[in-house]
JSON list of C-alpha atoms in Angstrom, two decimals:
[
{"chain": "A", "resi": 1043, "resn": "UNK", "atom": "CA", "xyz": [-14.50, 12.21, -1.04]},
{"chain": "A", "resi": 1044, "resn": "UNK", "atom": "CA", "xyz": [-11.52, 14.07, 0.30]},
{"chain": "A", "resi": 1045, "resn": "UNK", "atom": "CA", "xyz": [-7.82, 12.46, -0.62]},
{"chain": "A", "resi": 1046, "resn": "UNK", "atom": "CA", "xyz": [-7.43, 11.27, 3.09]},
{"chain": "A", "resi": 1047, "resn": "UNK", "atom": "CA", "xyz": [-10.66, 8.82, 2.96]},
{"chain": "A", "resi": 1048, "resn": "UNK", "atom": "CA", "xyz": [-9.49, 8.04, -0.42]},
{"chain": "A", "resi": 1049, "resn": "UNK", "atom": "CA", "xyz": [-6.43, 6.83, 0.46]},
{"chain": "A", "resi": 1050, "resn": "UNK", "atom": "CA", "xyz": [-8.13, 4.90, 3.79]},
{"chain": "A", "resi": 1051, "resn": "UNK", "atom": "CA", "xyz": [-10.78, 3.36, 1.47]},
{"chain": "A", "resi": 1052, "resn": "UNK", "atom": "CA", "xyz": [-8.44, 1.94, -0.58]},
{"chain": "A", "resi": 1053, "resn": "UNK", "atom": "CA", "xyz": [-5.77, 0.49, 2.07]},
{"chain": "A", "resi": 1054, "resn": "UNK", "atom": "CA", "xyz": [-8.75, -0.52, 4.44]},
{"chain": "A", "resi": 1055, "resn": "UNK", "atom": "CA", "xyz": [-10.23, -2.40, 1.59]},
{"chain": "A", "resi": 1056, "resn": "UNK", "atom": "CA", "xyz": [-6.84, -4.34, 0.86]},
{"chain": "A", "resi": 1057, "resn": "UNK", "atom": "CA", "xyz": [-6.16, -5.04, 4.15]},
{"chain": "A", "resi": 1058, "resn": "UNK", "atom": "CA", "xyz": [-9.49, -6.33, 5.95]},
{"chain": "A", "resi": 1059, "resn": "UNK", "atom": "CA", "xyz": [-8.09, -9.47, 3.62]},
{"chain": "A", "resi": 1060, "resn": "UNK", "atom": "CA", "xyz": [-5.26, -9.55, 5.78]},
{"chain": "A", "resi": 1061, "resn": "UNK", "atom": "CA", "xyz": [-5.17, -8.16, 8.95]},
{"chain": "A", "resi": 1062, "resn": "UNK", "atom": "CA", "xyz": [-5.16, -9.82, 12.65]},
{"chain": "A", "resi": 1063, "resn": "UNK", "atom": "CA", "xyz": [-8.94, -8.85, 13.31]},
{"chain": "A", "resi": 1064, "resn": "UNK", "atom": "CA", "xyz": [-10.06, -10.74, 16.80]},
{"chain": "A", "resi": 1065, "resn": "UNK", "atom": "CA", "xyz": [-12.86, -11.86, 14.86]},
{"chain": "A", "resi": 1066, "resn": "UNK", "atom": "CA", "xyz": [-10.65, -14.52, 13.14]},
{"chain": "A", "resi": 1067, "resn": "UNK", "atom": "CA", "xyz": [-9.41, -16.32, 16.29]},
{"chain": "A", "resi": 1068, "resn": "UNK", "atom": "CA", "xyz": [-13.15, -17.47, 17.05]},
{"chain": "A", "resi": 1069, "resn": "UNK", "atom": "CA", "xyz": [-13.59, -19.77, 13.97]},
{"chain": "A", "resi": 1070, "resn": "UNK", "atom": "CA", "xyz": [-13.30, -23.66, 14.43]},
{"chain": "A", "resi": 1071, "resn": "UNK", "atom": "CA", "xyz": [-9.64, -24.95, 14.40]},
{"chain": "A", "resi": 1072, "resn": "UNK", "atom": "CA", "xyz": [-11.33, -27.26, 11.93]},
{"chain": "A", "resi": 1073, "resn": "UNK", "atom": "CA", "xyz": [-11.80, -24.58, 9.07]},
{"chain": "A", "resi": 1074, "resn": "UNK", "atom": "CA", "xyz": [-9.17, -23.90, 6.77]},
{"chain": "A", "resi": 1075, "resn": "UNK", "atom": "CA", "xyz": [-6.97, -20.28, 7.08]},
{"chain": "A", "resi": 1076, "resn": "UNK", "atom": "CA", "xyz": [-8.55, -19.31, 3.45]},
{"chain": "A", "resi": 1077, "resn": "UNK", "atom": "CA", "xyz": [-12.29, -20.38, 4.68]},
{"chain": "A", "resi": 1078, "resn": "UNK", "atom": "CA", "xyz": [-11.60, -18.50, 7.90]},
{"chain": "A", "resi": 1079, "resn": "UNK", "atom": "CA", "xyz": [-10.93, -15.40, 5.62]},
{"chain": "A", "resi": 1080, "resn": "UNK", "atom": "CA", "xyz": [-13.54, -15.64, 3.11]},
{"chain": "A", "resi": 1081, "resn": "UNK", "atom": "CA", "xyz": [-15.98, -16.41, 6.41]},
{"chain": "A", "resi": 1082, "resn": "UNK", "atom": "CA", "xyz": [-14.24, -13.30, 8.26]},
{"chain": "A", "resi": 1083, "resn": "UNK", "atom": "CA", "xyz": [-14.39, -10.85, 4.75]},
{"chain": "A", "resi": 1084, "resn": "UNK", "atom": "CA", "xyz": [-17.83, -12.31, 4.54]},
{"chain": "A", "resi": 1085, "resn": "UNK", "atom": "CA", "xyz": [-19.09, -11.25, 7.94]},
{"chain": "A", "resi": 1086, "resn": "UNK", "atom": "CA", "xyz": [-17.33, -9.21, 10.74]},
{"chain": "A", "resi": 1087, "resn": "UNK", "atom": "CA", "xyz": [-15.53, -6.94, 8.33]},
{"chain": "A", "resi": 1088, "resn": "UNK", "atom": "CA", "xyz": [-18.69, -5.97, 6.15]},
{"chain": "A", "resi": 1089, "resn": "UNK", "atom": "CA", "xyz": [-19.27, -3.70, 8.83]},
{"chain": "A", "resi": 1090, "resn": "UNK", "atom": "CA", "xyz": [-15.58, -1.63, 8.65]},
{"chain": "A", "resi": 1091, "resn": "UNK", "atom": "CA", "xyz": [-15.77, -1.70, 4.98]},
{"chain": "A", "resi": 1092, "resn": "UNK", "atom": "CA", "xyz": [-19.22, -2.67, 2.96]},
{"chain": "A", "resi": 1093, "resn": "UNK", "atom": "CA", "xyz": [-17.70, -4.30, 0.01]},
{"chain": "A", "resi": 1094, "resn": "UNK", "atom": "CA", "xyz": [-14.53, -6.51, 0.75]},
{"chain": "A", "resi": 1095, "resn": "UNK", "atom": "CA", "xyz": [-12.51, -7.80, -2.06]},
{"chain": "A", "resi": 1096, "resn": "UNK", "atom": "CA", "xyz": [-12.44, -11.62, -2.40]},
{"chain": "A", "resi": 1097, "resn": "UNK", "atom": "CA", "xyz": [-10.11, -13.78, -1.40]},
{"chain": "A", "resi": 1098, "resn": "UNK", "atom": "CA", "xyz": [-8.41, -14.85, -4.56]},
{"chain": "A", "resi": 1099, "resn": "UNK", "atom": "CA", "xyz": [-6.16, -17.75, -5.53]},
{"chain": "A", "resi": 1100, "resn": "UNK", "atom": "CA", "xyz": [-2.62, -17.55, -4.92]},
{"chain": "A", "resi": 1101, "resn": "UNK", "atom": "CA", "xyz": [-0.22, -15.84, -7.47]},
{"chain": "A", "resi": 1102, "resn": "UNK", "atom": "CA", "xyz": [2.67, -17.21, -8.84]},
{"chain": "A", "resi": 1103, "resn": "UNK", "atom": "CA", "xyz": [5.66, -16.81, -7.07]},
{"chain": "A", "resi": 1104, "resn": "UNK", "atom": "CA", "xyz": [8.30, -13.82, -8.83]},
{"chain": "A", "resi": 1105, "resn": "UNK", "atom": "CA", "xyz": [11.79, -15.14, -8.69]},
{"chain": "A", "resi": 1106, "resn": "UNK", "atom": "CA", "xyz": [13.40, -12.38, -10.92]},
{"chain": "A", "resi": 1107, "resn": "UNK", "atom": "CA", "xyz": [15.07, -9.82, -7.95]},
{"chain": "A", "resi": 1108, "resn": "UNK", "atom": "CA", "xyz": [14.27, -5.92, -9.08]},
{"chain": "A", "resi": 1109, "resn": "UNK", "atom": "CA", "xyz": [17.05, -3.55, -7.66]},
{"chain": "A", "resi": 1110, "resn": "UNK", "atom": "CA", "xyz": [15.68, -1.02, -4.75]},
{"chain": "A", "resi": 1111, "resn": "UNK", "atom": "CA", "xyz": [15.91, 1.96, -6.53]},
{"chain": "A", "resi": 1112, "resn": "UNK", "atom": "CA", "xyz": [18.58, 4.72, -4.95]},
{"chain": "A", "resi": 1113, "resn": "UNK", "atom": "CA", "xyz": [18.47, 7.90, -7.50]},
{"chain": "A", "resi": 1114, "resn": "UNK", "atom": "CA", "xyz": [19.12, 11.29, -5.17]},
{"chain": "A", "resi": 1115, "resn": "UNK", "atom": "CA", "xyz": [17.23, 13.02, -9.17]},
{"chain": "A", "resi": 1116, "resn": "UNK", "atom": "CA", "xyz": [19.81, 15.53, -8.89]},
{"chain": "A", "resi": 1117, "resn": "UNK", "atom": "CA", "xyz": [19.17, 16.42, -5.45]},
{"chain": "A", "resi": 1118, "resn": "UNK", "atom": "CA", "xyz": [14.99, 15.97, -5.09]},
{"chain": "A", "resi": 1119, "resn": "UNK", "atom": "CA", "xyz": [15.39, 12.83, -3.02]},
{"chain": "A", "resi": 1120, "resn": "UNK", "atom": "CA", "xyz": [17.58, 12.12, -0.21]},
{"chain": "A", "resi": 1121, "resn": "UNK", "atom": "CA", "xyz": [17.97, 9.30, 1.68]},
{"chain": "A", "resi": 1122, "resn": "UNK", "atom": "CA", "xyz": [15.89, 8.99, 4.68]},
{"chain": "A", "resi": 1123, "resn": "UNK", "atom": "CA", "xyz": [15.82, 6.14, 7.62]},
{"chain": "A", "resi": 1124, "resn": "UNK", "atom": "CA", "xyz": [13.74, 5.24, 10.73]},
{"chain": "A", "resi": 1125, "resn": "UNK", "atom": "CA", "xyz": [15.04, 3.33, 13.13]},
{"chain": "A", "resi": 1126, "resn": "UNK", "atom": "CA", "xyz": [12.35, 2.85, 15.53]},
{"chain": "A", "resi": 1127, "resn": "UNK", "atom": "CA", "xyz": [9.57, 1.57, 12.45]},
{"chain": "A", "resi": 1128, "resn": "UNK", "atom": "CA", "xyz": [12.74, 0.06, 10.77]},
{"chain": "A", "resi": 1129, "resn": "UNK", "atom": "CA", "xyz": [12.17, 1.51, 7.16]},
{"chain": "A", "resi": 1130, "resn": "UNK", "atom": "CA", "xyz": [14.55, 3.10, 4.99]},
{"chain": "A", "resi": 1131, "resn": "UNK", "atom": "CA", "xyz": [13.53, 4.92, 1.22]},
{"chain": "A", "resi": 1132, "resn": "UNK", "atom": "CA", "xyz": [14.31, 8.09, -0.53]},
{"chain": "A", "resi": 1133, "resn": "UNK", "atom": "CA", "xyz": [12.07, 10.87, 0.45]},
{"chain": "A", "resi": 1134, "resn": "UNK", "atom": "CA", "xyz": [11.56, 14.25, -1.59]},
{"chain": "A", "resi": 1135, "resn": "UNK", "atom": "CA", "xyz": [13.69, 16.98, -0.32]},
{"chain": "A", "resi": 1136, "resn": "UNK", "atom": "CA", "xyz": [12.46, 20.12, 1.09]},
{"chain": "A", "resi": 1137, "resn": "UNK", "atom": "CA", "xyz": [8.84, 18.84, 1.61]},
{"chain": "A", "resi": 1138, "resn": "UNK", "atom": "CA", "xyz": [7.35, 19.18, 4.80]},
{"chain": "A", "resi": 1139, "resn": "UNK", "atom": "CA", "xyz": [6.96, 16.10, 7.06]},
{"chain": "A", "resi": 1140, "resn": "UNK", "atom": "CA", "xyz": [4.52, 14.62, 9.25]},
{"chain": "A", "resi": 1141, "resn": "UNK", "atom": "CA", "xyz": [5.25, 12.32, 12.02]},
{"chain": "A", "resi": 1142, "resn": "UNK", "atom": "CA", "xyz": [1.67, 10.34, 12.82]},
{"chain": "A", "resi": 1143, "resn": "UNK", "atom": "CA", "xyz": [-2.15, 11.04, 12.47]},
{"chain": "A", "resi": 1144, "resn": "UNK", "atom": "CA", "xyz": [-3.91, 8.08, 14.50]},
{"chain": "A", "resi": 1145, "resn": "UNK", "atom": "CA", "xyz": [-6.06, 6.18, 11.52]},
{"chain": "A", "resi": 1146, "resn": "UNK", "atom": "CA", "xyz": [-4.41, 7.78, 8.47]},
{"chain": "A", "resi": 1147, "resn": "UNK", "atom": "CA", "xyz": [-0.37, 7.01, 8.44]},
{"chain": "A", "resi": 1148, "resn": "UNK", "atom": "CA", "xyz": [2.54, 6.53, 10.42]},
{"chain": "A", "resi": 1149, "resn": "UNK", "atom": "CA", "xyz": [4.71, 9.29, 8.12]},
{"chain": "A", "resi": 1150, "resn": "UNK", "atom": "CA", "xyz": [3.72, 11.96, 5.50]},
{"chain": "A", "resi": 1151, "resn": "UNK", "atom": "CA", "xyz": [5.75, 14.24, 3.06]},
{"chain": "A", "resi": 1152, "resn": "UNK", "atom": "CA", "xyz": [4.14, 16.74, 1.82]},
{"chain": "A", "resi": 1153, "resn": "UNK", "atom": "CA", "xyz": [4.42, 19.49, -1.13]},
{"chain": "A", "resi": 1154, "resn": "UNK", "atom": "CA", "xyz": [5.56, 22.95, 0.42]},
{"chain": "A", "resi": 1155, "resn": "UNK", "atom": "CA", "xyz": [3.33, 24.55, -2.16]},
{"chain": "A", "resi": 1156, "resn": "UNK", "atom": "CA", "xyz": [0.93, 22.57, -3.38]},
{"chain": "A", "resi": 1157, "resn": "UNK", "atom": "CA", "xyz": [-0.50, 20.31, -0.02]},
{"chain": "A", "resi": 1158, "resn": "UNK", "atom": "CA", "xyz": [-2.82, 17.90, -2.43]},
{"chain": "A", "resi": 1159, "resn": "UNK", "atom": "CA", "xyz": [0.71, 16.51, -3.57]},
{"chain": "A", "resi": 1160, "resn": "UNK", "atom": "CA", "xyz": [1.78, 13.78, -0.79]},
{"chain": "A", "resi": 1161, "resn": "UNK", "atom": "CA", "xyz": [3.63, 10.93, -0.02]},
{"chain": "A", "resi": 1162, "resn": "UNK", "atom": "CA", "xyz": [1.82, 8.81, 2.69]},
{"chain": "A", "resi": 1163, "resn": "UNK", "atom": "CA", "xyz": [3.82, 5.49, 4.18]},
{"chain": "A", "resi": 1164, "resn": "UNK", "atom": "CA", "xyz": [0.96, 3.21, 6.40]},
{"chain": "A", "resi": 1165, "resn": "UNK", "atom": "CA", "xyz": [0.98, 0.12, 8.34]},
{"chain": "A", "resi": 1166, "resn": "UNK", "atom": "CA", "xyz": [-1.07, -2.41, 9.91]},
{"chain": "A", "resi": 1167, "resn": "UNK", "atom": "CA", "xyz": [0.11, -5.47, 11.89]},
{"chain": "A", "resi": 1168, "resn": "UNK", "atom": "CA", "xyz": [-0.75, -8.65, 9.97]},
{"chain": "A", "resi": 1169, "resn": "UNK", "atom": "CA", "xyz": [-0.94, -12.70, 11.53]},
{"chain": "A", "resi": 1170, "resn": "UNK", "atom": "CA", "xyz": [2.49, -13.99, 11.82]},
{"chain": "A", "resi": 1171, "resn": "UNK", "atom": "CA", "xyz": [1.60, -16.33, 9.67]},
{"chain": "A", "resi": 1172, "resn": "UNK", "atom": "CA", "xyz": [0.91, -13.42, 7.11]},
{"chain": "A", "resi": 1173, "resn": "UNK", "atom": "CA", "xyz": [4.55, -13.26, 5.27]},
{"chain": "A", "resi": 1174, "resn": "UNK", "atom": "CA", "xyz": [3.93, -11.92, 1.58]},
{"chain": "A", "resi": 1175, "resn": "UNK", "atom": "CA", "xyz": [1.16, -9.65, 0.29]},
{"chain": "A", "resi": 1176, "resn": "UNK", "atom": "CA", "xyz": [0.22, -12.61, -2.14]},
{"chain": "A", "resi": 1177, "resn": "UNK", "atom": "CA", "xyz": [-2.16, -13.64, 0.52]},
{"chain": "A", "resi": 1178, "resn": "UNK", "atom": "CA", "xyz": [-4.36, -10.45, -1.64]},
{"chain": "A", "resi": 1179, "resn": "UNK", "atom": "CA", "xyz": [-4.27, -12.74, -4.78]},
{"chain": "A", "resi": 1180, "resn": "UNK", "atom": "CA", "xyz": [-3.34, -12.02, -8.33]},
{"chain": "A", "resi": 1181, "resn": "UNK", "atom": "CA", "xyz": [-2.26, -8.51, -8.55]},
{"chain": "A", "resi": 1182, "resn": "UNK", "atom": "CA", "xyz": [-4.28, -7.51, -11.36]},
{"chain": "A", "resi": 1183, "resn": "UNK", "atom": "CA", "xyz": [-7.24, -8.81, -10.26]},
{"chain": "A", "resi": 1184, "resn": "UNK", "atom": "CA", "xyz": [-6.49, -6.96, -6.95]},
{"chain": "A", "resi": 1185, "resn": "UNK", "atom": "CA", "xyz": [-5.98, -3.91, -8.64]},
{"chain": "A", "resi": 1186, "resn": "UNK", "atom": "CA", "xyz": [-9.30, -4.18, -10.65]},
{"chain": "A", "resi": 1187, "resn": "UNK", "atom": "CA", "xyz": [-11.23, -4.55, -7.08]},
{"chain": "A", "resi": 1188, "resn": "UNK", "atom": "CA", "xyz": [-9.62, -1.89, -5.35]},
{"chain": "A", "resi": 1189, "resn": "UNK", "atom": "CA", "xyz": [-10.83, -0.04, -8.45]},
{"chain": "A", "resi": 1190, "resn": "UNK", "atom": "CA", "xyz": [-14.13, -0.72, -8.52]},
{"chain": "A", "resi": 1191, "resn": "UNK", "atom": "CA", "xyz": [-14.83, -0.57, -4.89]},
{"chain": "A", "resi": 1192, "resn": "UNK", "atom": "CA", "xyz": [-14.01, 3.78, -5.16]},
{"chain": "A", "resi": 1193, "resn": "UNK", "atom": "CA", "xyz": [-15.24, 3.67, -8.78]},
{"chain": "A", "resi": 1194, "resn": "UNK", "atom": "CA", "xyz": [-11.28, 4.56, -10.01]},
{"chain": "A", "resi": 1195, "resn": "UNK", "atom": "CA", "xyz": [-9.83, 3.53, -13.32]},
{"chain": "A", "resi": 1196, "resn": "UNK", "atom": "CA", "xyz": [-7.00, 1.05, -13.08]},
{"chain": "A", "resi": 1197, "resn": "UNK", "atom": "CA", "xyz": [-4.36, 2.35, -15.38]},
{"chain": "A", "resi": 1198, "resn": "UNK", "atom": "CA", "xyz": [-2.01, -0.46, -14.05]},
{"chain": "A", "resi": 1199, "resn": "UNK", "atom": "CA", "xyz": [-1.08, -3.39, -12.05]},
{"chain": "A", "resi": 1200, "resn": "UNK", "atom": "CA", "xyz": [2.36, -4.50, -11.50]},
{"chain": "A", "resi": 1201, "resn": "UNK", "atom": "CA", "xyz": [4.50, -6.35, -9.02]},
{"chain": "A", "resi": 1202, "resn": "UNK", "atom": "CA", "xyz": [8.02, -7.02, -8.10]},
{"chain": "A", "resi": 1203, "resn": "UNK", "atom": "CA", "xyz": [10.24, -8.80, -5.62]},
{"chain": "A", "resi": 1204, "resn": "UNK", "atom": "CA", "xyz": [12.83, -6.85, -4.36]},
{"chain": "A", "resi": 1205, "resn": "UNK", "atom": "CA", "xyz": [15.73, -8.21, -1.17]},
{"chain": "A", "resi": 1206, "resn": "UNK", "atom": "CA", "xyz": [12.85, -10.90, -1.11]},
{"chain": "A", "resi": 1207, "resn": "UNK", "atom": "CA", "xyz": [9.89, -9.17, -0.40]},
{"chain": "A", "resi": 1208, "resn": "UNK", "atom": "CA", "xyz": [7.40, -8.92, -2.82]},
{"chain": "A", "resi": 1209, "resn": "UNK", "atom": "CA", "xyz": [5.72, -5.57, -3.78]},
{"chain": "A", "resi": 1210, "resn": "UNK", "atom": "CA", "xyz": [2.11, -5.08, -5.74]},
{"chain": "A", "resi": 1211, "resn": "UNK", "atom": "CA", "xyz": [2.65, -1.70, -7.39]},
{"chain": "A", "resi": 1212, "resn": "UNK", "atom": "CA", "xyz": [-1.38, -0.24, -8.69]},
{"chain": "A", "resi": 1213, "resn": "UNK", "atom": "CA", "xyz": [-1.33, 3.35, -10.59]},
{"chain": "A", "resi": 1214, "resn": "UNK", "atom": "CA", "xyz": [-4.69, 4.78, -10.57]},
{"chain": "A", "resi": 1215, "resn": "UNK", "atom": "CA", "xyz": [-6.99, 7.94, -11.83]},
{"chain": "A", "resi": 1216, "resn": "UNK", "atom": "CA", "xyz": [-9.50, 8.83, -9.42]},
{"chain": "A", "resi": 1217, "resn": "UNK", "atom": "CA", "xyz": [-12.75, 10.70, -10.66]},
{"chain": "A", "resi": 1218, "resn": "UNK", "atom": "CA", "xyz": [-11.92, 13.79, -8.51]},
{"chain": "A", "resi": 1219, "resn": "UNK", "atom": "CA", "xyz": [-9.10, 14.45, -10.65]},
{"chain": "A", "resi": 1220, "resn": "UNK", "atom": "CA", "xyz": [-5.96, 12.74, -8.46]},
{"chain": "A", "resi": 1221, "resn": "UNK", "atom": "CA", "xyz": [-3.62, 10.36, -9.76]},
{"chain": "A", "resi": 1222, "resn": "UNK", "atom": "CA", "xyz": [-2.44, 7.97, -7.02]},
{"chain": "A", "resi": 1223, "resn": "UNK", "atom": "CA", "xyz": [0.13, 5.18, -7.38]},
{"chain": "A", "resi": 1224, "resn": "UNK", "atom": "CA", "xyz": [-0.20, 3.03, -4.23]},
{"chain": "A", "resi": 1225, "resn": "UNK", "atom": "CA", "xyz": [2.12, -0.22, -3.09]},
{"chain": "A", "resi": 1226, "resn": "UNK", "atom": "CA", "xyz": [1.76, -2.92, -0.66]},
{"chain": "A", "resi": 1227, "resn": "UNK", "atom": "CA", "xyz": [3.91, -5.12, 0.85]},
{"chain": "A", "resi": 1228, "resn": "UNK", "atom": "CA", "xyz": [4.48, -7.33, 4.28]},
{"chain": "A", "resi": 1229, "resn": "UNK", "atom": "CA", "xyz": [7.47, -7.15, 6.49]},
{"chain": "A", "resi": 1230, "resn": "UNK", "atom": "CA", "xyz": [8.23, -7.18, 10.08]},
{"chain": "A", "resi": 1231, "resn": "UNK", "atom": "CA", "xyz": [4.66, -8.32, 10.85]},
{"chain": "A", "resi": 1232, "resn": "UNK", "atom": "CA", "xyz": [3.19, -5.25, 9.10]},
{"chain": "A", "resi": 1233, "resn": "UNK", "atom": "CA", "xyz": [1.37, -4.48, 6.37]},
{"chain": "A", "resi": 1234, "resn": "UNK", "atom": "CA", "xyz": [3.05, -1.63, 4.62]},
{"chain": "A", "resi": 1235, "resn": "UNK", "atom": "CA", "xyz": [1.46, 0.79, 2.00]},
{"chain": "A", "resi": 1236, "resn": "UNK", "atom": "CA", "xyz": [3.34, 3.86, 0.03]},
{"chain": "A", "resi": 1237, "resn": "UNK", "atom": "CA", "xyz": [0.67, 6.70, -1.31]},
{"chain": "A", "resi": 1238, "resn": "UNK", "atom": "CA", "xyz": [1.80, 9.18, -3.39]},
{"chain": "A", "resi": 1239, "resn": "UNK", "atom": "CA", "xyz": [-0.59, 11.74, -5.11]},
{"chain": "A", "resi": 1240, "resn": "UNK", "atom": "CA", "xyz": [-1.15, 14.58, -6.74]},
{"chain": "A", "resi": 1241, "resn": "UNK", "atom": "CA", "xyz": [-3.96, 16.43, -9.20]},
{"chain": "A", "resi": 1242, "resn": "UNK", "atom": "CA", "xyz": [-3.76, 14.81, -12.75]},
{"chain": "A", "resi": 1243, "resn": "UNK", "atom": "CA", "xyz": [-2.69, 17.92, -14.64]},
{"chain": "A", "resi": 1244, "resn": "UNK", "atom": "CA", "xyz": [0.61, 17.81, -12.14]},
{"chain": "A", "resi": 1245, "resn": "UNK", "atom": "CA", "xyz": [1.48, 13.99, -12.55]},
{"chain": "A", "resi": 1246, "resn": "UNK", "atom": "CA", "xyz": [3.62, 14.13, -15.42]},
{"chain": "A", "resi": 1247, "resn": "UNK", "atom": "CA", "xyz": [5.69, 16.64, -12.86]},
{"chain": "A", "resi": 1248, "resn": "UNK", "atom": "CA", "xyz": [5.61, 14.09, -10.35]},
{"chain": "A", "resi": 1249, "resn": "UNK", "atom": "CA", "xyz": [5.53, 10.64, -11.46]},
{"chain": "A", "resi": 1250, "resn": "UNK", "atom": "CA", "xyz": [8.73, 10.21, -12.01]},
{"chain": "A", "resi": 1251, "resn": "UNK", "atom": "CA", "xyz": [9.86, 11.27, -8.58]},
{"chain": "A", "resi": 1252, "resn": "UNK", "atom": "CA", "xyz": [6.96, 8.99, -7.57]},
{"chain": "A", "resi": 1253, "resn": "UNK", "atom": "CA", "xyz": [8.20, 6.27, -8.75]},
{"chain": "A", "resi": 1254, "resn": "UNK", "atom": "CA", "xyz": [11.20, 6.30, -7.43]},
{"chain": "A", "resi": 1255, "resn": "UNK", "atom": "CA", "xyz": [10.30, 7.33, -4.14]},
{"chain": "A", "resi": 1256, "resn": "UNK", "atom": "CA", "xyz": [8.11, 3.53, -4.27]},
{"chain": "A", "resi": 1257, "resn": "UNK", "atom": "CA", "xyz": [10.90, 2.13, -5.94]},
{"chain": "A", "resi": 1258, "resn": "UNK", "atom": "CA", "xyz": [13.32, 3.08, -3.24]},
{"chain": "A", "resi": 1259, "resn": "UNK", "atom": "CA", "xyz": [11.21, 1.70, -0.07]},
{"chain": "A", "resi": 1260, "resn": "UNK", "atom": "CA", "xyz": [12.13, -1.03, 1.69]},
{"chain": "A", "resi": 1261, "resn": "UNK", "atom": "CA", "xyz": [10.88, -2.19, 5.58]},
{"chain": "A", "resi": 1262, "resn": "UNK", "atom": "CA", "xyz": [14.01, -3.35, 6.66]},
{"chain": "A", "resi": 1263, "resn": "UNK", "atom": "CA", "xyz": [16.99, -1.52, 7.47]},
{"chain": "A", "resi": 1264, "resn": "UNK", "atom": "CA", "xyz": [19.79, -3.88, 5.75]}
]
């Protein structure tokens, strides 16, 4: 599997949970939101992605506020801002970018010399009602599905809320040999995902910078 249906495989997976699919609108005002989405993941959406992951209970709510992260690293990163999708990070220097490929991302950086290293920023318009990426469940439990479902080893699962929006954070090794962290999140109506990867014998090159660079992103401009 090539790194660009990786990446899809995993968002698609987290966000069929999620995501303002037509299909949703035709259940009985009578049923619950949650049995609407376990009906919905159950049915219609088996046939964009075979194996959903359940919908799982609620997780506790993070009050501790995590600073959006602002390092330049000496000059890698530099502050980068788009008005129109109203997002703001820091985004490697240097690296080529990628304005929009229809069904992969909105924005992509990507190593000058080594093109399997990337930084992918995604999103999908949610229900209005969708407000927090909670709606996924516990975040290691999500993490552990996402996992399974590409048969990838969860190396961790982590979350934080940061200018009140909360973040799920998962770090993964994939069996081709890439190392992905990936983060979700919900703002503006959106669902937003950051993918950054690169082979496993370069991540301790670029994790750091990773990190940061998911650390720094925020969908909202103040």
């Amino acid at each position: 599997m090539n790194q660009k249906a990786t990446t899809l495989t995993l968002i698609a997976a987290a966000v069929c949970i999620i995501l303002d699919w037509r299909g949703v609108s035709a259940f009985s005002g009578e049923v619950s939101r949650r049995q609407s989405l376990q009906a919905f993941v159950g049915g219609v959406a088996t046939a964009v992605v075979p194996s959903i992951i359940p919908v799982f209970p609620a997780n506790a709510v993070v009050e501790e506020e995590t600073p959006r992260v602002v390092t330049r690293m000496g000059g890698l990163l530099e502050p980068f801002q788009d008005g129109p999708r109203s997002i703001r990070m820091m985004a490697p220097s240097g690296w080529n970018k990628f304005d929009g490929e229809v069904g992969a991302y909105d924005i992509k950086w990507q190593d000058l010399v080594d093109p399997t290293e990337s930084i992918k920023i995604s999103s999908t318009p949610v229900k209005s009602t969708t407000t927090s990426v909670d709606l996924l469940g516990d975040v290691q439990t999500v993490g552990e599905s996402l996992a399974a479902k590409r048969n990838a080893k969860l190396i961790s699962a982590s979350e934080r809320l940061t200018d009140g929006i909360l973040f799920y954070k998962f770090d993964f090794a994939i069996a081709d040999g890439t190392h992905q962290l990936l983060q979700l999140c919900v703002g503006k109506g959106k669902l937003w995902s950051v993918d950054a990867s690169a082979k496993e014998k370069r991540w301790p090159k670029r994790s750091e910078l990773y990190e940061n660079v998911l650390g720094s992103f925020m969908p909202k401009l103040s």
